[in-house]
CSV table of C-alpha atoms in Angstrom, one decimal:
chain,number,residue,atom,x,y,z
A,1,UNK,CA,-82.3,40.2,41.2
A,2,UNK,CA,-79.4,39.9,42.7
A,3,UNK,CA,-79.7,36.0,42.2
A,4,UNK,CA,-79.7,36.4,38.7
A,5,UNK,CA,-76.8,38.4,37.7
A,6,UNK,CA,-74.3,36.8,40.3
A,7,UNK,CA,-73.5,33.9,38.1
A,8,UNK,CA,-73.0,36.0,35.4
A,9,UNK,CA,-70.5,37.8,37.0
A,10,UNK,CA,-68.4,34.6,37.9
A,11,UNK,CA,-68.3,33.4,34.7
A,12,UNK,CA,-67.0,36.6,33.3
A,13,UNK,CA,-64.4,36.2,35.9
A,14,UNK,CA,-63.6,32.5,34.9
A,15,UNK,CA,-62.9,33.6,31.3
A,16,UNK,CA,-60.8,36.6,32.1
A,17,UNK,CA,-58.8,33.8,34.4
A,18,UNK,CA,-58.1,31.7,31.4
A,19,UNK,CA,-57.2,34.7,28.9
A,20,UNK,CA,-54.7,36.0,31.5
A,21,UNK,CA,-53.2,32.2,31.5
A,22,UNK,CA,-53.2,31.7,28.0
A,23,UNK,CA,-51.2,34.4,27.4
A,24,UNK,CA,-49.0,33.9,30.0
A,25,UNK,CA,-48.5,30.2,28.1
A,26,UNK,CA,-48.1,31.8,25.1
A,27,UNK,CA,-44.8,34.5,26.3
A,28,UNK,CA,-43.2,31.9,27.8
A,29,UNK,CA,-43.4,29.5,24.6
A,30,UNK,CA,-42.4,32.7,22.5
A,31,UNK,CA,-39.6,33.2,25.2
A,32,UNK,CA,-38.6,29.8,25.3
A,33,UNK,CA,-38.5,29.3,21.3
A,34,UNK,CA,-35.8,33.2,21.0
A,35,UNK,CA,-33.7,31.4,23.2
A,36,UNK,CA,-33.5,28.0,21.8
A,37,UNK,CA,-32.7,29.7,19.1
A,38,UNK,CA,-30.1,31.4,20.2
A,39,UNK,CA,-28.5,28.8,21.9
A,40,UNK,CA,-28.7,27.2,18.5
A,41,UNK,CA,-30.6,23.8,19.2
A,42,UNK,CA,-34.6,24.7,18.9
A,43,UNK,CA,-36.5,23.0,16.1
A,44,UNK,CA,-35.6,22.4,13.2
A,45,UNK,CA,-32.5,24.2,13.2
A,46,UNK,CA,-30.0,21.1,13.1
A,47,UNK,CA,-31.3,20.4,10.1
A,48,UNK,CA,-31.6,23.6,8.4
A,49,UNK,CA,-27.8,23.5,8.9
A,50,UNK,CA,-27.3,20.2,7.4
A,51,UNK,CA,-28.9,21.8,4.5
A,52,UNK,CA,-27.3,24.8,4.1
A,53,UNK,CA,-23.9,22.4,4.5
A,54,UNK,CA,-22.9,24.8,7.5
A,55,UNK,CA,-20.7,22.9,9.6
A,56,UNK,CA,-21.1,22.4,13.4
A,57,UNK,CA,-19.1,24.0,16.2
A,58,UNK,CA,-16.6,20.8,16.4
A,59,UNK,CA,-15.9,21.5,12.9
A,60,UNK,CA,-17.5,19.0,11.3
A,61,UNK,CA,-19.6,19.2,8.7
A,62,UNK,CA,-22.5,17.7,7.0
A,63,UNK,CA,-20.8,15.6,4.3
A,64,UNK,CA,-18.4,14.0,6.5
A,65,UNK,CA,-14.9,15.8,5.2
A,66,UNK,CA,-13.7,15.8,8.5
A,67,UNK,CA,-14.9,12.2,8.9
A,68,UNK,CA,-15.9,10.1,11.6
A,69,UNK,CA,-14.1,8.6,14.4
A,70,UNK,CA,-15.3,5.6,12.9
A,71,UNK,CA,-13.6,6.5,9.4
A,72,UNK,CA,-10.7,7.6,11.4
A,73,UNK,CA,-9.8,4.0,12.4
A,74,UNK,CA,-10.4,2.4,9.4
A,75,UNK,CA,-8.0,4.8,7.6
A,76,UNK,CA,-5.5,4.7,10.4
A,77,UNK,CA,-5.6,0.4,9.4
A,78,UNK,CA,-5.2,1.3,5.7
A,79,UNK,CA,-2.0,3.4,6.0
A,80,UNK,CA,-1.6,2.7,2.0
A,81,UNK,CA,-4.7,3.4,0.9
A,82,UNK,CA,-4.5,5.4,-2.4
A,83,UNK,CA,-1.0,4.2,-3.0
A,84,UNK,CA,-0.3,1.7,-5.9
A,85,UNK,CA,2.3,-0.3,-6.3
A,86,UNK,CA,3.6,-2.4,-9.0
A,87,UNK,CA,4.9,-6.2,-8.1
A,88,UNK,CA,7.2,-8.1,-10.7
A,89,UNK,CA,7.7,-11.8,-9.9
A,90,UNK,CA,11.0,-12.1,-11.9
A,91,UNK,CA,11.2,-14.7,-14.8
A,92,UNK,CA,7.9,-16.8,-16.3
A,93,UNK,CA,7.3,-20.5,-15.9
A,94,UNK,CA,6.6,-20.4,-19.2
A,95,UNK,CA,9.6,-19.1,-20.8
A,96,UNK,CA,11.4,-22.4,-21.0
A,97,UNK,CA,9.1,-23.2,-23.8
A,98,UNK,CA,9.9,-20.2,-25.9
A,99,UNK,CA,13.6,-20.1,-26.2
A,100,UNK,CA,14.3,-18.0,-29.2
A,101,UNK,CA,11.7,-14.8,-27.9
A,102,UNK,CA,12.9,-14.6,-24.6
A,103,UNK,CA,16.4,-14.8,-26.0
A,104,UNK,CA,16.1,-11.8,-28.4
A,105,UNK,CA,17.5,-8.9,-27.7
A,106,UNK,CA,15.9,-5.4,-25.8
A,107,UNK,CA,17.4,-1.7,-25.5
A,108,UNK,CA,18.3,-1.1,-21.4
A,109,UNK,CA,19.7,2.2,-22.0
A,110,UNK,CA,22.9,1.1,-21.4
A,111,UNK,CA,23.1,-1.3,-23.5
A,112,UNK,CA,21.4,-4.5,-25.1
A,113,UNK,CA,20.4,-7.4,-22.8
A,114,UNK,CA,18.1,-10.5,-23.6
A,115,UNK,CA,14.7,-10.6,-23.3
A,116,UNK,CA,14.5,-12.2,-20.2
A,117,UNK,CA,15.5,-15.7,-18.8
A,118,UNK,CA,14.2,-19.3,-17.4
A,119,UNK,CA,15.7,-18.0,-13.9
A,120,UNK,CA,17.4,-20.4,-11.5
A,121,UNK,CA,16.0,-23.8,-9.6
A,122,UNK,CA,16.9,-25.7,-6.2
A,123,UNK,CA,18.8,-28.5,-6.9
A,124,UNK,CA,15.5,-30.6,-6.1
A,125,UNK,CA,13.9,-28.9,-8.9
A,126,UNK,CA,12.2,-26.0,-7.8
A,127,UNK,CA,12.0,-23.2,-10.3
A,128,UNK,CA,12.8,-19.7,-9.1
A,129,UNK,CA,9.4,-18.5,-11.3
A,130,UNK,CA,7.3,-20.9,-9.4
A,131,UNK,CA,8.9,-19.2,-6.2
A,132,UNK,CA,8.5,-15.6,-7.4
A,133,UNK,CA,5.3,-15.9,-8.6
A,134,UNK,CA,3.7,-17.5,-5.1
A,135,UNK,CA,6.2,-14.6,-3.7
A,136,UNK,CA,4.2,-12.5,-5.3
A,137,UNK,CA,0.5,-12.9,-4.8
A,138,UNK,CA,1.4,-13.6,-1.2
A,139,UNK,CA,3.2,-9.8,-0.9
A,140,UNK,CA,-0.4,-8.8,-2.9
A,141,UNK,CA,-2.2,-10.0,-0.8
A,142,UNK,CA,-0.5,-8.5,2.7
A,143,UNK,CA,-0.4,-4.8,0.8
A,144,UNK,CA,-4.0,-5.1,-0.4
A,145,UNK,CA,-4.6,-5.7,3.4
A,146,UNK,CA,-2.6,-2.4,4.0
A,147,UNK,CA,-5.1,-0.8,2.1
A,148,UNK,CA,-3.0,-0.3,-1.3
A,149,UNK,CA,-3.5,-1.1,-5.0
A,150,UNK,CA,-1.2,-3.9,-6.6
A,151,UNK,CA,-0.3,-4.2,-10.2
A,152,UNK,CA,1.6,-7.3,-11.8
A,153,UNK,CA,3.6,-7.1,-14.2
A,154,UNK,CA,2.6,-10.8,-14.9
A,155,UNK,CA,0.6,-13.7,-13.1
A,156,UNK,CA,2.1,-16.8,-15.1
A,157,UNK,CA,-0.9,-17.1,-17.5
A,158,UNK,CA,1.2,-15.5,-20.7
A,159,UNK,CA,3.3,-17.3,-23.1
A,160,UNK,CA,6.5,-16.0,-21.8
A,161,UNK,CA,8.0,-12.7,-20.5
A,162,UNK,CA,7.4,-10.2,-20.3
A,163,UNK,CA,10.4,-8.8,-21.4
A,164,UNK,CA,12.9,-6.4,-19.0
A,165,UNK,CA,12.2,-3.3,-21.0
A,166,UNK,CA,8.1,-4.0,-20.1
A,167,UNK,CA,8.7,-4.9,-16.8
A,168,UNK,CA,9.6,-1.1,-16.0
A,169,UNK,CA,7.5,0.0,-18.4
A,170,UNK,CA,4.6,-1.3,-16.3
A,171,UNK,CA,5.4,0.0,-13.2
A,172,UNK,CA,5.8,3.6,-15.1
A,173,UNK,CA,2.4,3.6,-16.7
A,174,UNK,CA,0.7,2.3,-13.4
A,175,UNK,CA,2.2,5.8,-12.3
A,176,UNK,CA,3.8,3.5,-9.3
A,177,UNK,CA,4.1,4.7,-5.8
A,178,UNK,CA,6.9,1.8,-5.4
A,179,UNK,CA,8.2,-1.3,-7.4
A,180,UNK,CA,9.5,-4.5,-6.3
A,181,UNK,CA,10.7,-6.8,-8.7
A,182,UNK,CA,11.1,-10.6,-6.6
A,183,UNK,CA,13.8,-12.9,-7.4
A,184,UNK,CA,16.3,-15.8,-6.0
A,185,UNK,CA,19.8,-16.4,-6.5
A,186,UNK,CA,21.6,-18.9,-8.4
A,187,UNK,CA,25.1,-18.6,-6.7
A,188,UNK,CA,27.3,-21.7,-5.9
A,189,UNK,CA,26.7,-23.3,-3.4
A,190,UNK,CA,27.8,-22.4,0.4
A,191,UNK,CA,26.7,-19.2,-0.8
A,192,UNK,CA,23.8,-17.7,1.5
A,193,UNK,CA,22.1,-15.0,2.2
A,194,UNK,CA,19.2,-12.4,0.2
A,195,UNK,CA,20.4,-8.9,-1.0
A,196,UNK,CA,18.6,-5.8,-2.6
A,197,UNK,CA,19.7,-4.3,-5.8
A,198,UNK,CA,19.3,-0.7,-6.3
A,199,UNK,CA,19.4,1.4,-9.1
A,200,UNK,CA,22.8,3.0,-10.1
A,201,UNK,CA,22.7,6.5,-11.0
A,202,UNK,CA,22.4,6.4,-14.9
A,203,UNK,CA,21.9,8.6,-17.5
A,204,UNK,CA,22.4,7.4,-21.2
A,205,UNK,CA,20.0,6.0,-24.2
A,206,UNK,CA,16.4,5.8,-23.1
A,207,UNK,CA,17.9,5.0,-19.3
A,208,UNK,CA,17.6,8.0,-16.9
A,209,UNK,CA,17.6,6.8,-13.1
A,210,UNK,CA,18.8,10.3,-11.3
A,211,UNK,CA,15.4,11.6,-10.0
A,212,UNK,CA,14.7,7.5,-8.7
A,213,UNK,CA,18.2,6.8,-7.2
A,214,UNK,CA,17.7,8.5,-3.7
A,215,UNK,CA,14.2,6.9,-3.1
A,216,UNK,CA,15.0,3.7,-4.3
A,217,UNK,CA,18.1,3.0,-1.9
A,218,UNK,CA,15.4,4.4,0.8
A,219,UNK,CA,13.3,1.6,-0.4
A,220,UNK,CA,15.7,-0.9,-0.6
A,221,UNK,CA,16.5,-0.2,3.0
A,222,UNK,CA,13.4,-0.2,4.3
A,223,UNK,CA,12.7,-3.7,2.5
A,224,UNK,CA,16.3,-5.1,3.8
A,225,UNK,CA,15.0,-4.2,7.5
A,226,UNK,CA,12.0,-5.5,7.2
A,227,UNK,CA,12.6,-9.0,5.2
A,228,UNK,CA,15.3,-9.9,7.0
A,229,UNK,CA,13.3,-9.3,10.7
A,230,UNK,CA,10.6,-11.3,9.4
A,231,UNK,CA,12.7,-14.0,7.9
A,232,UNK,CA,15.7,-14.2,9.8
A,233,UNK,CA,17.1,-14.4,6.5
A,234,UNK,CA,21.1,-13.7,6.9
A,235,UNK,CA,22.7,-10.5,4.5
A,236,UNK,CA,24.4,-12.3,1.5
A,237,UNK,CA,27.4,-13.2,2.1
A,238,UNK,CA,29.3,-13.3,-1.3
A,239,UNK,CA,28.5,-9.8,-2.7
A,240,UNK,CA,27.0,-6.4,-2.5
A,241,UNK,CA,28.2,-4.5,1.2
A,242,UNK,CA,28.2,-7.2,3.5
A,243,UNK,CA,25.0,-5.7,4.9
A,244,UNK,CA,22.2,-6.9,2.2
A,245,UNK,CA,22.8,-3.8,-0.5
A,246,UNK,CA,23.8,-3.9,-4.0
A,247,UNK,CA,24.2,-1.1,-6.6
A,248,UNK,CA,23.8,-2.0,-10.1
A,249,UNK,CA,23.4,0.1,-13.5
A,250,UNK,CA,23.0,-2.8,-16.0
A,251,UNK,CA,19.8,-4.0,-15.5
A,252,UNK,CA,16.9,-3.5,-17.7
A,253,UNK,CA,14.1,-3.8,-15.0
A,254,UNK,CA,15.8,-0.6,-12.9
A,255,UNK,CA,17.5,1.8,-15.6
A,256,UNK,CA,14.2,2.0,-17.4
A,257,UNK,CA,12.2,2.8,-14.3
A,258,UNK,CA,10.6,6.3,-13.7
A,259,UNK,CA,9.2,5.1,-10.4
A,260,UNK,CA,11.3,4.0,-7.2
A,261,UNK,CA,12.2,0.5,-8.1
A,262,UNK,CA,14.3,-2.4,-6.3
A,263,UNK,CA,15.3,-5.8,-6.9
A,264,UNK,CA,15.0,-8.5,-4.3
A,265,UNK,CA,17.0,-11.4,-4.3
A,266,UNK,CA,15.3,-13.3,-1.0
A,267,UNK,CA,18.0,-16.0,-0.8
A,268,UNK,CA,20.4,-18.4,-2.9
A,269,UNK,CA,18.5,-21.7,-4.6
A,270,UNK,CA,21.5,-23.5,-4.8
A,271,UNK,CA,22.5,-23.6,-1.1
A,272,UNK,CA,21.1,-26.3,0.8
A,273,UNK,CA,20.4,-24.1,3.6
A,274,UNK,CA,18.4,-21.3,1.8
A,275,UNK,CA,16.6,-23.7,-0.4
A,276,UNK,CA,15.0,-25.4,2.7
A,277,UNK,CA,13.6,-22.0,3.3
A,278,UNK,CA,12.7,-20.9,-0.2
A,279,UNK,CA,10.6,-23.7,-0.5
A,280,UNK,CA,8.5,-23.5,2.4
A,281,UNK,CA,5.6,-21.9,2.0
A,282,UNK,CA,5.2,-20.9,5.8
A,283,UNK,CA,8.7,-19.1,5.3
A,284,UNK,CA,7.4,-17.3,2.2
A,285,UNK,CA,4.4,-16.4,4.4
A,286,UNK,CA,6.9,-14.5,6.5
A,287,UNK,CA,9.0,-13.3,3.4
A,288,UNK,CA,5.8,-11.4,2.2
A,289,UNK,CA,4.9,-9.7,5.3
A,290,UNK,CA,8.4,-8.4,5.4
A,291,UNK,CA,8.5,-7.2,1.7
A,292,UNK,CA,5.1,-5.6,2.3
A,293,UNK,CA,6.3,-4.1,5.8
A,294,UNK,CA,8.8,-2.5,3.9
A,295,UNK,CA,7.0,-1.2,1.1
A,296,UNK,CA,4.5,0.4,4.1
A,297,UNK,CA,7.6,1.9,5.9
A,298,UNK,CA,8.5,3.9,2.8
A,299,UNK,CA,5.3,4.6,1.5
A,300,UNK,CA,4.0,5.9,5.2
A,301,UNK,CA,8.1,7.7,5.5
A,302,UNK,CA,8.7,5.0,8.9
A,303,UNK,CA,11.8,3.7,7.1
A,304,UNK,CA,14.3,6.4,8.8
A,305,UNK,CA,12.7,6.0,12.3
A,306,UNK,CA,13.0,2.2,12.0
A,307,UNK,CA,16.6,1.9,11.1
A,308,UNK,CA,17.3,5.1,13.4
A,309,UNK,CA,17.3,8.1,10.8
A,310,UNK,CA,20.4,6.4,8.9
């Protein structure tokens, strides 16, 4: 008899074994899942945040507003993303052909002043439009690289113009961060150098400059620094300061501006020596990154630490 109940008695002893060791697996899987979850990384829980749009403990959070380091370094090469500016190459190739409309008359606010004009040339020929204009879409293309959005006020495929008054009136209802308007000189010759214009402080007829003097001479500076750095272009040396600045209140282009505006004049035509340069197109290479070097500096507020806070 007792040959028949002793293997009975093992195997009840065999399955109390296992019972005691599946439980004891199953408290330490319930242990093991209350502290994952309070440690905040068992299951599903990542996710479950994502969803809720809970952020994470370095403050980031599920769509990205912190952004990436990634997104960080992208920006930081885009310092002018979400800034627009407006780029005028002064004068049309075109307006030669239509004498009487670009001679008719437009209000400035201080007065009346043509339409617009042919420009200058070089003495070789070499129209100051065909300059601006190549100016132009080079300085476009060095800010888009920057990261910004460019507006013309033309690209030399209308009739003629446009005129002065519609020049600022296109940087104003682009809602411009900054406008340039790009120009050369027509002085005598033995006359060198490239100067900015500013805006003049006016305030009469439909011209009202106040509110854009102060950042436009910030501008203007900034775009002196860098243009003549990258050029090696010399101040002018027959007006404005002596150091490449010139305050005007009877142009068109600036009095009518609600947005911080400056004129460049990057050298004269009619001087041997700046004509060799204008018409190089690895020196306008240079000129552009300089213009669009100085746009960035006062866009991105580096103007004052460049020229030393003056």
């Amino acid at each position: 008899m007792s040959n028949a109940t002793f293997p009975g008695r093992r195997g009840r002893i065999a399955l109390l074994v296992a019972a005691v060791v599946a439980l004891l697996c199953l408290a330490a899987g319930l242990l093991w899942y209350a502290t994952a979850r309070a440690d905040g990384h068992g299951g599903h829980d990542g996710k479950s945040a994502a969803r809720s749009g809970k952020g994470v403990e370095d403050g980031r959070s599920s769509d990205g507003a912190t952004g990436s380091p990634q997104e960080k370094e992208k920006d930081a090469q885009l310092p002018l993303k979400g800034r627009t500016v407006l780029v005028d190459p002064g004068h049309n190739p075109h307006n030669r052909d239509h004498p009487a409309r670009i001679s008719r008359l437009v209000d400035i606010g201080t007065g009346k002043k043509e339409c617009d004009t042919t420009g200058t040339a070089t003495n070789s020929g070499y129209a100051e439009a065909e300059f601006t204009l190549d100016l132009a879409r080079r300085v476009r293309t060095a800010l888009e690289e920057r990261g910004a959005t460019v507006k013309f006020t033309h690209n030399g495929n209308t009739p003629y113009g446009p005129c002065v008054d519609e020049r600022a009136e296109s940087g104003n209802r682009a809602g411009a961060d900054a406008a340039i308007s790009l120009h050369a000189d027509g002085a005598p010759e033995g006359s060198r150098g490239f100067h900015v214009i500013l805006p003049a402080p006016v305030h009469r007829g439909a011209a009202d400059t106040r509110k854009i003097a102060a950042p436009s001479r910030r501008l203007g500076t900034a775009v002196r620094d860098t243009f003549r750095e990258a050029t090696g272009e010399p101040p002018a040396d027959y007006l404005g300061d002596g150091e490449g600045l010139d305050t005007r209140g009877d142009l068109g282009g600036l009095n009518l501006s609600t947005v911080p505006k400056v004129f460049l004049e990057c050298g004269n035509m009619r001087d041997a020596q700046d004509a060799e340069r204008l018409t190089s197109a690895r020196w306008r290479a240079r000129a552009a990154d300089g213009v669009a070097e100085g746009i960035a500096d006062f866009l991105t507020e580096k103007s004052s630490a460049r020229s030393g806070g003056q």
